[in-house]
GROMACS .gro file of C-alpha atoms in nm:
model
  355
    1MET     CA    1   2.644   2.054   1.414
    2ALA     CA    2   2.989   1.835   1.557
    3ALA     CA    3   3.276   2.000   1.566
    4ASP     CA    4   3.513   2.041   1.282
    5ALA     CA    5   3.899   1.969   1.371
    6GLY     CA    6   3.857   2.057   1.768
    7HIS     CA    7   3.668   2.389   1.683
    8PRO     CA    8   3.416   2.417   1.869
    9ALA     CA    9   3.051   2.366   1.704
   10ARG     CA   10   2.864   2.611   1.590
   11SER     CA   11   2.489   2.731   1.515
   12VAL     CA   12   2.348   2.741   1.208
   13ALA     CA   13   2.292   3.076   1.227
   14GLU     CA   14   2.696   3.119   1.337
   15ARG     CA   15   2.728   2.942   0.985
   16LEU     CA   16   2.526   3.122   0.819
   17PHE     CA   17   2.703   3.501   0.892
   18ASP     CA   18   3.055   3.350   0.843
   19GLU     CA   19   2.956   3.145   0.527
   20PRO     CA   20   2.671   3.305   0.367
   21HIS     CA   21   2.809   3.153   0.015
   22ALA     CA   22   2.689   2.812   0.139
   23PHE     CA   23   2.306   2.860   0.149
   24GLU     CA   24   2.037   2.888  -0.103
   25PHE     CA   25   1.849   3.183  -0.112
   26ALA     CA   26   1.540   3.089   0.026
   27GLN     CA   27   1.739   2.896   0.287
   28ALA     CA   28   1.921   3.175   0.421
   29VAL     CA   29   1.583   3.398   0.406
   30ARG     CA   30   1.420   3.133   0.601
   31LEU     CA   31   1.685   3.116   0.874
   32LEU     CA   32   1.719   3.482   0.921
   33GLU     CA   33   1.348   3.481   0.953
   34LEU     CA   34   1.330   3.238   1.203
   35LEU     CA   35   1.588   3.467   1.432
   36ARG     CA   36   1.326   3.727   1.444
   37PRO     CA   37   0.973   3.559   1.495
   38GLY     CA   38   0.828   3.834   1.628
   39ALA     CA   39   0.907   4.042   1.296
   40VAL     CA   40   0.603   4.106   1.025
   41PRO     CA   41   0.646   3.866   0.731
   42LEU     CA   42   0.908   3.936   0.460
   43GLY     CA   43   0.728   4.194   0.181
   44THR     CA   44   0.396   4.184   0.372
   45GLY     CA   45   0.428   4.531   0.536
   46LEU     CA   46   0.471   4.896   0.450
   47ASP     CA   47   0.849   4.945   0.639
   48PRO     CA   48   1.130   4.786   0.547
   49ARG     CA   49   1.218   4.829   0.942
   50ALA     CA   50   0.954   4.615   1.064
   51GLU     CA   51   1.089   4.300   0.831
   52ALA     CA   52   1.287   4.028   0.984
   53LEU     CA   53   1.602   4.135   0.761
   54GLY     CA   54   1.669   4.370   0.490
   55LEU     CA   55   1.805   4.248   0.155
   56MET     CA   56   2.013   4.433  -0.060
   57GLY     CA   57   2.097   4.349  -0.479
   58ALA     CA   58   2.399   4.372  -0.627
   59LEU     CA   59   2.464   4.694  -0.812
   60ALA     CA   60   2.854   4.673  -0.911
   61PRO     CA   61   2.881   4.537  -1.282
   62VAL     CA   62   3.085   4.218  -1.181
   63PHE     CA   63   3.021   3.835  -1.138
   64ALA     CA   64   2.988   3.743  -0.838
   65PRO     CA   65   3.131   3.379  -0.770
   66SER     CA   66   2.790   3.286  -0.503
   67ALA     CA   67   2.439   3.359  -0.537
   68LEU     CA   68   2.464   3.498  -0.186
   69GLY     CA   69   2.670   3.805  -0.034
   70ALA     CA   70   2.769   3.944   0.321
   71VAL     CA   71   2.528   3.894   0.612
   72ARG     CA   72   2.565   4.242   0.835
   73GLU     CA   73   2.423   4.366   1.135
   74ALA     CA   74   2.276   4.663   0.990
   75PRO     CA   75   1.946   4.910   0.973
   76LEU     CA   76   1.757   4.922   0.699
   77ARG     CA   77   1.660   5.286   0.594
   78SER     CA   78   1.298   5.377   0.446
   79LEU     CA   79   1.171   5.680   0.332
   80THR     CA   80   0.853   5.671   0.594
   81ALA     CA   81   1.007   5.602   0.952
   82PRO     CA   82   1.281   5.776   1.058
   83ALA     CA   83   1.654   5.634   1.142
   84VAL     CA   84   1.683   5.735   1.498
   85ASP     CA   85   1.746   5.438   1.734
   86GLU     CA   86   1.660   5.193   1.462
   87PRO     CA   87   1.744   4.880   1.569
   88PRO     CA   88   2.024   4.654   1.408
   89GLN     CA   89   1.843   4.458   1.161
   90PRO     CA   90   2.018   4.139   0.979
   91GLN     CA   91   2.110   4.226   0.593
   92LEU     CA   92   2.148   3.981   0.321
   93GLU     CA   93   2.323   4.083   0.011
   94VAL     CA   94   2.194   3.902  -0.301
   95ASN     CA   95   2.409   3.850  -0.654
   96ALA     CA   96   2.193   3.625  -0.852
   97PHE     CA   97   1.851   3.893  -0.868
   98GLY     CA   98   1.905   4.286  -0.887
   99LEU     CA   99   1.845   4.604  -1.060
  100GLY     CA  100   2.233   4.614  -1.096
  101GLY     CA  101   2.520   4.346  -1.206
  102PRO     CA  102   2.592   4.172  -1.528
  103GLU     CA  103   2.224   4.049  -1.600
  104GLY     CA  104   2.040   4.328  -1.435
  105PRO     CA  105   1.816   4.623  -1.602
  106LEU     CA  106   2.027   4.873  -1.490
  107PRO     CA  107   2.281   5.031  -1.767
  108ASP     CA  108   2.654   4.992  -1.718
  109THR     CA  109   2.726   5.428  -1.712
  110TYR     CA  110   2.491   5.459  -1.478
  111LEU     CA  111   2.619   5.172  -1.255
  112GLU     CA  112   2.973   5.309  -1.280
  113TRP     CA  113   2.804   5.632  -1.158
  114LEU     CA  114   2.659   5.474  -0.850
  115GLN     CA  115   2.997   5.336  -0.795
  116ASP     CA  116   3.141   5.670  -0.812
  117ARG     CA  117   2.922   5.803  -0.567
  118VAL     CA  118   3.022   5.526  -0.325
  119ARG     CA  119   3.343   5.584  -0.366
  120ASN     CA  120   3.266   5.965  -0.266
  121LYS     CA  121   3.091   5.903   0.059
  122ASP     CA  122   2.763   5.921  -0.119
  123THR     CA  123   2.534   5.642  -0.043
  124SER     CA  124   2.191   5.834  -0.066
  125ALA     CA  125   2.116   5.656  -0.465
  126VAL     CA  126   2.235   5.313  -0.344
  127ALA     CA  127   1.984   5.334  -0.032
  128PHE     CA  128   1.708   5.479  -0.244
  129LEU     CA  129   1.754   5.160  -0.477
  130ASN     CA  130   1.783   4.906  -0.247
  131LEU     CA  131   1.455   5.027  -0.103
  132PHE     CA  132   1.276   4.896  -0.446
  133GLN     CA  133   1.527   4.592  -0.443
  134HIS     CA  134   1.444   4.506  -0.129
  135ARG     CA  135   1.074   4.451  -0.233
  136LEU     CA  136   1.183   4.294  -0.552
  137LEU     CA  137   1.346   4.034  -0.382
  138ALA     CA  138   1.102   3.998  -0.057
  139LEU     CA  139   0.835   3.935  -0.309
  140LEU     CA  140   1.057   3.701  -0.514
  141TYR     CA  141   1.115   3.473  -0.201
  142ARG     CA  142   0.779   3.451  -0.132
  143ALA     CA  143   0.702   3.313  -0.475
  144GLN     CA  144   0.994   3.048  -0.368
  145ARG     CA  145   0.800   2.951  -0.071
  146LYS     CA  146   0.460   2.918  -0.186
  147TYR     CA  147   0.559   2.705  -0.508
  148ARG     CA  148   0.797   2.506  -0.303
  149VAL     CA  149   0.707   2.147  -0.265
  150ALA     CA  150   0.917   2.079   0.033
  151ASP     CA  151   0.980   2.339   0.292
  152PRO     CA  152   1.235   2.198   0.572
  153TYR     CA  153   1.161   2.466   0.832
  154LEU     CA  154   0.792   2.467   0.864
  155GLU     CA  155   0.574   2.217   1.089
  156PRO     CA  156   0.430   1.968   0.783
  157ASP     CA  157   0.089   2.001   0.886
  158ARG     CA  158   0.136   2.412   0.811
  159SER     CA  159   0.314   2.358   0.461
  160THR     CA  160   0.116   2.493   0.161
  161ALA     CA  161   0.208   2.071   0.002
  162GLN     CA  162   0.016   1.948   0.306
  163THR     CA  163  -0.304   2.061   0.158
  164VAL     CA  164  -0.202   1.942  -0.185
  165LEU     CA  165  -0.119   1.591  -0.099
  166ARG     CA  166  -0.470   1.626   0.138
  167GLY     CA  167  -0.652   1.686  -0.176
  168LEU     CA  168  -0.495   1.458  -0.411
  169SER     CA  169  -0.558   1.204  -0.145
  170GLY     CA  170  -0.892   1.234  -0.079
  171LEU     CA  171  -0.837   1.344   0.253
  172LEU     CA  172  -0.904   1.738   0.236
  173LEU     CA  173  -1.271   1.714   0.267
  174SER     CA  174  -1.313   1.481   0.528
  175ALA     CA  175  -1.527   1.555   0.837
  176ARG     CA  176  -1.219   1.634   1.049
  177ARG     CA  177  -0.919   1.799   0.851
  178HIS     CA  178  -0.691   1.560   0.984
  179ALA     CA  179  -0.918   1.238   0.948
  180ALA     CA  180  -0.780   0.965   0.829
  181PRO     CA  181  -0.927   0.568   0.774
  182ALA     CA  182  -0.952   0.360   1.151
  183GLY     CA  183  -0.582   0.205   1.208
  184ILE     CA  184  -0.405   0.413   0.949
  185ASP     CA  185  -0.192   0.734   1.015
  186ALA     CA  186  -0.295   0.992   0.757
  187HIS     CA  187   0.068   1.030   0.710
  188ALA     CA  188   0.071   0.698   0.567
  189VAL     CA  189  -0.199   0.832   0.334
  190LEU     CA  190  -0.037   1.138   0.221
  191ALA     CA  191   0.322   0.954   0.144
  192ARG     CA  192   0.147   0.777  -0.128
  193ALA     CA  193  -0.029   1.052  -0.260
  194GLY     CA  194   0.041   0.972  -0.613
  195LEU     CA  195  -0.138   0.597  -0.592
  196PHE     CA  196  -0.459   0.763  -0.403
  197ALA     CA  197  -0.489   1.041  -0.678
  198ASN     CA  198  -0.511   0.802  -0.957
  199SER     CA  199  -0.872   0.657  -0.931
  200ARG     CA  200  -0.811   0.335  -1.062
  201ARG     CA  201  -0.705   0.186  -0.789
  202SER     CA  202  -0.455  -0.126  -0.908
  203LEU     CA  203  -0.309  -0.459  -0.710
  204ALA     CA  204   0.023  -0.310  -0.855
  205GLY     CA  205  -0.018  -0.032  -0.682
  206PHE     CA  206  -0.133  -0.174  -0.364
  207ASP     CA  207   0.190  -0.423  -0.369
  208VAL     CA  208   0.465  -0.090  -0.385
  209MET     CA  209   0.203   0.090  -0.080
  210ALA     CA  210   0.188  -0.197   0.142
  211CYS     CA  211   0.601  -0.321   0.110
  212HIS     CA  212   0.691   0.001   0.131
  213HIS     CA  213   0.476   0.054   0.423
  214PHE     CA  214   0.584  -0.239   0.665
  215GLY     CA  215   0.903  -0.312   0.520
  216LEU     CA  216   0.796  -0.649   0.417
  217PRO     CA  217   0.754  -0.906   0.128
  218MET     CA  218   0.419  -0.851   0.024
  219ARG     CA  219   0.184  -1.025  -0.303
  220SER     CA  220  -0.136  -0.993  -0.383
  221SER     CA  221  -0.366  -1.163  -0.613
  222PRO     CA  222  -0.733  -1.071  -0.756
  223PHE     CA  223  -1.095  -1.282  -0.793
  224ALA     CA  224  -1.022  -1.413  -0.405
  225GLY     CA  225  -1.424  -1.312  -0.386
  226GLY     CA  226  -1.630  -1.287  -0.120
  227TRP     CA  227  -1.982  -1.232   0.027
  228ARG     CA  228  -2.279  -1.011  -0.117
  229GLU     CA  229  -2.563  -0.960   0.065
  230ILE     CA  230  -2.925  -0.981  -0.130
  231ALA     CA  231  -3.101  -0.703  -0.066
  232ALA     CA  232  -3.449  -0.797   0.072
  233ALA     CA  233  -3.635  -0.668  -0.231
  234SER     CA  234  -3.436  -0.918  -0.449
  235GLN     CA  235  -3.451  -1.225  -0.225
  236THR     CA  236  -3.662  -1.526  -0.370
  237ARG     CA  237  -3.984  -1.569  -0.188
  238ILE     CA  238  -4.215  -1.863  -0.243
  239GLY     CA  239  -4.605  -1.844  -0.238
  240ARG     CA  240  -4.823  -1.670  -0.369
  241GLN     CA  241  -4.739  -1.349  -0.218
  242GLY     CA  242  -4.408  -1.444  -0.351
  243ARG     CA  243  -4.132  -1.288  -0.612
  244ASN     CA  244  -3.827  -1.349  -0.820
  245HIS     CA  245  -3.938  -1.739  -0.732
  246ARG     CA  246  -3.902  -1.865  -1.118
  247LEU     CA  247  -3.663  -2.131  -1.100
  248GLY     CA  248  -3.369  -2.069  -1.364
  249THR     CA  249  -3.437  -1.701  -1.424
  250GLY     CA  250  -3.450  -1.512  -1.069
  251ALA     CA  251  -3.518  -1.758  -0.807
  252VAL     CA  252  -3.170  -1.739  -0.519
  253ALA     CA  253  -3.131  -2.009  -0.250
  254GLY     CA  254  -3.037  -1.806   0.063
  255THR     CA  255  -2.958  -1.424   0.137
  256ARG     CA  256  -2.604  -1.395  -0.024
  257ILE     CA  257  -2.429  -1.464  -0.301
  258TRP     CA  258  -2.027  -1.540  -0.418
  259ASP     CA  259  -1.912  -1.268  -0.584
  260GLU     CA  260  -1.521  -1.348  -0.697
  261HIS     CA  261  -1.436  -0.961  -0.746
  262ARG     CA  262  -1.589  -0.878  -0.354
  263GLY     CA  263  -1.195  -0.947  -0.247
  264ILE     CA  264  -0.799  -1.009  -0.275
  265GLY     CA  265  -0.609  -1.267  -0.175
  266ILE     CA  266  -0.251  -1.108   0.041
  267ARG     CA  267   0.075  -1.359   0.091
  268ILE     CA  268   0.287  -1.200   0.368
  269GLY     CA  269   0.581  -1.368   0.411
  270PRO     CA  270   0.848  -1.548   0.473
  271LEU     CA  271   0.809  -1.367   0.828
  272ALA     CA  272   1.011  -1.354   1.166
  273LEU     CA  273   0.784  -1.424   1.510
  274GLY     CA  274   0.794  -1.069   1.602
  275ASP     CA  275   0.646  -0.967   1.219
  276TYR     CA  276   0.375  -1.226   1.187
  277GLU     CA  277   0.204  -1.205   1.503
  278SER     CA  278   0.176  -0.822   1.480
  279PHE     CA  279  -0.001  -0.928   1.160
  280LEU     CA  280  -0.245  -1.151   1.390
  281PRO     CA  281  -0.576  -1.009   1.530
  282GLY     CA  282  -0.475  -0.751   1.805
  283GLY     CA  283  -0.129  -0.678   1.664
  284GLY     CA  284  -0.068  -0.313   1.498
  285ARG     CA  285   0.042  -0.429   1.172
  286HIS     CA  286  -0.326  -0.620   1.172
  287THR     CA  287  -0.504  -0.302   1.230
  288GLU     CA  288  -0.296  -0.112   0.951
  289LEU     CA  289  -0.330  -0.330   0.663
  290ARG     CA  290  -0.717  -0.353   0.765
  291GLY     CA  291  -0.708   0.059   0.735
  292LEU     CA  292  -0.475   0.037   0.437
  293ALA     CA  293  -0.644  -0.175   0.201
  294ALA     CA  294  -1.011   0.066   0.361
  295ALA     CA  295  -0.817   0.373   0.240
  296TYR     CA  296  -0.715   0.218  -0.072
  297PHE     CA  297  -0.996  -0.004  -0.218
  298GLY     CA  298  -1.293   0.109   0.036
  299ALA     CA  299  -1.426  -0.062   0.319
  300ASP     CA  300  -1.648  -0.315   0.133
  301LEU     CA  301  -1.340  -0.530  -0.011
  302TYR     CA  302  -1.291  -0.887   0.139
  303LEU     CA  303  -0.887  -0.934   0.235
  304HIS     CA  304  -0.821  -1.332   0.245
  305VAL     CA  305  -0.456  -1.301   0.414
  306GLU     CA  306  -0.203  -1.570   0.382
  307LEU     CA  307   0.095  -1.534   0.705
  308HIS     CA  308   0.368  -1.713   0.623
  309LEU     CA  309   0.597  -1.775   0.941
  310ALA     CA  310   0.946  -1.861   0.845
  311ALA     CA  311   1.096  -2.244   0.917
  312GLY     CA  312   1.237  -2.225   1.254
  313GLN     CA  313   1.075  -1.938   1.364
  314GLN     CA  314   0.815  -2.127   1.538
  315PRO     CA  315   0.743  -2.072   1.903
  316ARG     CA  316   0.702  -2.338   2.193
  317ALA     CA  317   0.410  -2.378   2.328
  318ARG     CA  318   0.392  -2.316   2.693
  319LEU     CA  319   0.051  -2.277   2.897
  320SER     CA  320   0.058  -1.911   2.985
  321LYS     CA  321  -0.188  -1.689   3.186
  322ALA     CA  322  -0.005  -1.400   3.060
  323VAL     CA  323   0.051  -1.500   2.729
  324PRO     CA  324  -0.160  -1.764   2.594
  325PRO     CA  325  -0.101  -2.009   2.319
  326ARG     CA  326  -0.320  -1.926   2.014
  327LEU     CA  327  -0.419  -2.268   1.826
  328GLY     CA  328  -0.371  -2.267   1.475
  329TRP     CA  329  -0.159  -1.903   1.477
  330THR     CA  330   0.115  -1.937   1.772
  331ALA     CA  331   0.061  -2.333   1.855
  332TRP     CA  332   0.040  -2.618   1.642
  333ALA     CA  333  -0.024  -2.977   1.719
  334GLY     CA  334   0.284  -3.204   1.662
  335ALA     CA  335   0.574  -3.015   1.553
  336GLY     CA  336   0.859  -3.180   1.551
  337ALA     CA  337   1.248  -3.100   1.667
  338ILE     CA  338   1.272  -2.864   1.393
  339PRO     CA  339   0.984  -2.640   1.360
  340PRO     CA  340   0.872  -2.650   0.991
  341ALA     CA  341   0.672  -2.299   0.786
  342ARG     CA  342   0.346  -2.262   0.930
  343THR     CA  343   0.084  -2.055   0.748
  344ALA     CA  344  -0.243  -1.847   0.912
  345ARG     CA  345  -0.516  -1.772   0.699
  346MET     CA  346  -0.766  -1.463   0.811
  347THR     CA  347  -1.025  -1.272   0.640
  348LEU     CA  348  -1.055  -0.930   0.674
  349ARG     CA  349  -1.347  -0.686   0.585
  350GLY     CA  350  -1.339  -0.293   0.643
  351GLY     CA  351  -1.375  -0.226   1.024
  352SER     CA  352  -1.422  -0.538   1.100
  353GLY     CA  353  -1.171  -0.795   1.262
  354ALA     CA  354  -1.039  -1.136   1.100
  355ALA     CA  355  -1.276  -1.399   1.007
   0.00000   0.00000   0.00000
């Protein structure tokens, strides 16, 4: 954290102790929990002393200016454990939820009686009520964490939202828990769980996903087609023992047919040279595009890809053993002084490379 007005920079924990009003309830409690990693998780133990911090609710009939009060280093008394040599424990005052306060269930007369007892240096009644308030606030914190989609203080792989997103994306039932389609990182799928949750996969959804993932202009088109193999039992055989050989009814020449629904076209560009080369076979984005399409549409779909290299981006063709020119992809015959825009075409399918 940068220093302000020449003062030395403070840690987040120091700022929490100095300015608790600047923090949200669940955020402040989580930070205090991280300061004592060996403590019992809040709201799960029998002895409040063993937990990371103590929580106190409002017991005064006043409107607090913020949801949180002060943070103090003080022991939290319990009914089941002695207070002798009790180690210091952060204690957080919570104004937004409790037994007292203007919105609490305790009557005003009882709150006034508690304040009178405190003025007479008798805090036994307040300490007794704080045992219940600590438990109530701990359960409130656990409920907020359970249903909080984003937890900035928890590793993504351990968060509750991770399991939900994996279920929506279809990765929860994979053989390996963190498995993802080949060539694509699991987080790239989880980031677009809303699109994967819809069983009807649209080209518009794929365009949005691909443009967001690669950060490049991309557009897909339907009915680009692809070859589909005919099962051996459905192929035509001529002769006495033949089958499917009635001309005009079941006879088919060859072992495969063209299916218009088998593939889609993808136009990418115009591209700079570095982006263009990354989509060629052997490039990182070449594998990512294939994996992303396989995860969204299935590995059986053909991708007819057109890579459009922007005008002026064509590299000079040089014979080199280290980086040889690739005819038709990075080298063309008859290039003029100003290289024109170029287009490379390739066909991808599931786990296979360019055709």
